[in-house]
Amino acid sequence: MASAGASHVDDNTGVTVLIVDDESMVRSMMAELLERYGYRVLEAADAEEAVKLCHADDGQISLLITDVAMPGTDGIELAETISEIKPGIEVLYISGYSDRVLMGAGRVDRGAHVLTKPFEVRELMAKISEILGTGS
């Protein structure tokens, strides 16, 4: 993921994003970036930790950003579980595979939000803005 450059803050106060990725560097870089844009960020290294965070968090989690391929429960199964805990949550899948490959293999539904790794900061922020309907 490319550098964000200068610090940038938007008014995304009250918007919570849950990032789930077993790669700590990817997860922490995304978390740091989103915090600079004003998002409240929760981080989890795996599905079990993510589910615990969802149960423990009383607020609304607006967006789940999850890697598709993770040890144990994958991101697709995780999204289904979290959608039951937090109805209405939006999901952004990140993967080394393109959305065409994932959809063609029946891994994700057509129309699902997918961002292919590696991605640029501007691509991530544009996708989040598209999903949440914000100006970030």
CSV table of C-alpha atoms in Angstrom, one decimal:
chain,number,residue,atom,x,y,z
A,1,MET,CA,0.0,0.0,0.0
A,2,ALA,CA,1.5,3.3,-1.0
A,3,SER,CA,2.2,6.1,1.5
A,4,ALA,CA,-0.6,8.6,2.3
A,5,GLY,CA,1.8,11.5,2.3
A,6,ALA,CA,0.7,14.5,4.5
A,7,SER,CA,-1.6,14.0,7.4
A,8,HIS,CA,-5.2,14.4,6.4
A,9,VAL,CA,-8.3,14.6,8.6
A,10,ASP,CA,-11.9,14.5,7.4
A,11,ASP,CA,-15.0,14.6,9.6
A,12,ASN,CA,-15.7,10.9,9.9
A,13,THR,CA,-16.3,11.2,13.6
A,14,GLY,CA,-18.6,8.5,14.8
A,15,VAL,CA,-17.9,6.2,11.8
A,16,THR,CA,-16.4,2.9,13.0
A,17,VAL,CA,-14.5,0.6,10.8
A,18,LEU,CA,-13.4,-2.9,11.7
A,19,ILE,CA,-10.3,-4.1,10.0
A,20,VAL,CA,-9.6,-7.9,10.0
A,21,ASP,CA,-6.4,-9.1,8.4
A,22,ASP,CA,-3.9,-11.8,9.6
A,23,GLU,CA,-1.0,-9.7,8.2
A,24,SER,CA,-0.3,-7.3,11.0
A,25,MET,CA,1.6,-4.8,8.8
A,26,VAL,CA,-1.3,-4.5,6.4
A,27,ARG,CA,-3.8,-4.2,9.2
A,28,SER,CA,-1.9,-1.6,11.1
A,29,MET,CA,-1.1,0.5,8.0
A,30,MET,CA,-4.8,0.6,7.1
A,31,ALA,CA,-5.8,1.4,10.7
A,32,GLU,CA,-3.3,4.3,10.9
A,33,LEU,CA,-4.5,5.7,7.6
A,34,LEU,CA,-8.2,5.5,8.5
A,35,GLU,CA,-7.6,7.1,11.9
A,36,ARG,CA,-5.9,10.0,10.1
A,37,TYR,CA,-9.1,10.4,8.1
A,38,GLY,CA,-11.1,10.6,11.4
A,39,TYR,CA,-12.5,7.1,11.5
A,40,ARG,CA,-12.8,5.1,14.7
A,41,VAL,CA,-10.9,1.9,14.0
A,42,LEU,CA,-11.2,-1.6,15.6
A,43,GLU,CA,-8.5,-4.2,14.6
A,44,ALA,CA,-8.6,-7.9,14.7
A,45,ALA,CA,-6.0,-10.5,13.5
A,46,ASP,CA,-8.6,-13.2,12.9
A,47,ALA,CA,-12.3,-14.0,12.8
A,48,GLU,CA,-12.5,-15.1,16.4
A,49,GLU,CA,-11.1,-11.8,17.6
A,50,ALA,CA,-13.3,-9.9,15.2
A,51,VAL,CA,-16.5,-11.5,16.5
A,52,LYS,CA,-15.5,-10.8,20.1
A,53,LEU,CA,-14.9,-7.1,19.2
A,54,CYS,CA,-18.4,-7.0,17.6
A,55,HIS,CA,-20.0,-8.4,20.7
A,56,ALA,CA,-18.1,-6.1,23.0
A,57,ASP,CA,-18.7,-2.9,21.0
A,58,ASP,CA,-22.0,-1.3,21.8
A,59,GLY,CA,-21.8,1.2,18.9
A,60,GLN,CA,-22.6,0.9,15.3
A,61,ILE,CA,-19.8,-0.6,13.1
A,62,SER,CA,-20.4,0.9,9.7
A,63,LEU,CA,-17.8,-1.0,7.7
A,64,LEU,CA,-16.0,-4.3,7.9
A,65,ILE,CA,-12.8,-4.5,5.9
A,66,THR,CA,-11.6,-8.1,5.8
A,67,ASP,CA,-9.0,-10.1,4.0
A,68,VAL,CA,-10.6,-13.0,2.1
A,69,ALA,CA,-7.9,-15.6,2.7
A,70,MET,CA,-7.1,-16.0,6.4
A,71,PRO,CA,-6.3,-19.0,8.5
A,72,GLY,CA,-9.3,-20.7,10.1
A,73,THR,CA,-12.5,-18.8,9.2
A,74,ASP,CA,-12.1,-16.9,6.0
A,75,GLY,CA,-13.3,-13.3,5.4
A,76,ILE,CA,-16.4,-14.4,3.5
A,77,GLU,CA,-17.7,-16.6,6.4
A,78,LEU,CA,-16.6,-13.9,8.8
A,79,ALA,CA,-18.7,-11.3,7.0
A,80,GLU,CA,-21.8,-13.5,7.2
A,81,THR,CA,-21.3,-14.0,10.9
A,82,ILE,CA,-20.7,-10.3,11.6
A,83,SER,CA,-23.7,-9.3,9.5
A,84,GLU,CA,-25.8,-11.3,11.9
A,85,ILE,CA,-24.3,-9.6,14.9
A,86,LYS,CA,-24.3,-6.1,13.3
A,87,PRO,CA,-27.1,-6.0,10.8
A,88,GLY,CA,-26.6,-3.4,8.1
A,89,ILE,CA,-22.8,-3.4,8.3
A,90,GLU,CA,-21.2,-2.8,4.9
A,91,VAL,CA,-18.3,-5.1,3.8
A,92,LEU,CA,-15.2,-4.5,1.8
A,93,TYR,CA,-13.2,-7.6,0.9
A,94,ILE,CA,-9.5,-7.2,0.2
A,95,SER,CA,-7.7,-10.0,-1.6
A,96,GLY,CA,-4.8,-10.9,-3.7
A,97,TYR,CA,-7.3,-12.2,-6.2
A,98,SER,CA,-9.4,-10.0,-8.4
A,99,ASP,CA,-13.1,-9.5,-7.9
A,100,ARG,CA,-13.7,-11.4,-11.2
A,101,VAL,CA,-11.8,-14.4,-9.9
A,102,LEU,CA,-13.6,-14.4,-6.6
A,103,MET,CA,-17.0,-13.9,-8.2
A,104,GLY,CA,-16.3,-16.4,-11.0
A,105,ALA,CA,-15.3,-19.0,-8.4
A,106,GLY,CA,-18.5,-18.3,-6.5
A,107,ARG,CA,-16.6,-17.0,-3.4
A,108,VAL,CA,-18.4,-13.6,-3.3
A,109,ASP,CA,-21.6,-12.4,-4.7
A,110,ARG,CA,-21.8,-10.3,-7.8
A,111,GLY,CA,-21.8,-6.6,-6.7
A,112,ALA,CA,-19.7,-7.3,-3.6
A,113,HIS,CA,-17.1,-4.6,-2.8
A,114,VAL,CA,-13.7,-6.0,-3.5
A,115,LEU,CA,-10.3,-4.3,-3.5
A,116,THR,CA,-7.4,-6.2,-5.0
A,117,LYS,CA,-4.0,-6.2,-3.2
A,118,PRO,CA,-1.7,-4.4,-3.6
A,119,PHE,CA,-3.7,-1.1,-3.7
A,120,GLU,CA,-3.0,2.6,-3.5
A,121,VAL,CA,-4.2,4.7,-0.6
A,122,ARG,CA,-6.4,6.7,-3.0
A,123,GLU,CA,-8.0,3.5,-4.2
A,124,LEU,CA,-8.8,2.4,-0.6
A,125,MET,CA,-10.2,5.8,0.4
A,126,ALA,CA,-12.3,6.1,-2.8
A,127,LYS,CA,-13.8,2.6,-2.2
A,128,ILE,CA,-14.6,3.4,1.4
A,129,SER,CA,-16.2,6.7,0.2
A,130,GLU,CA,-18.2,4.8,-2.4
A,131,ILE,CA,-19.4,2.2,0.1
A,132,LEU,CA,-20.3,4.6,2.9
A,133,GLY,CA,-21.4,7.5,0.7
A,134,THR,CA,-18.9,9.9,2.4
A,135,GLY,CA,-16.6,12.4,1.0
A,136,SER,CA,-13.3,10.8,2.1
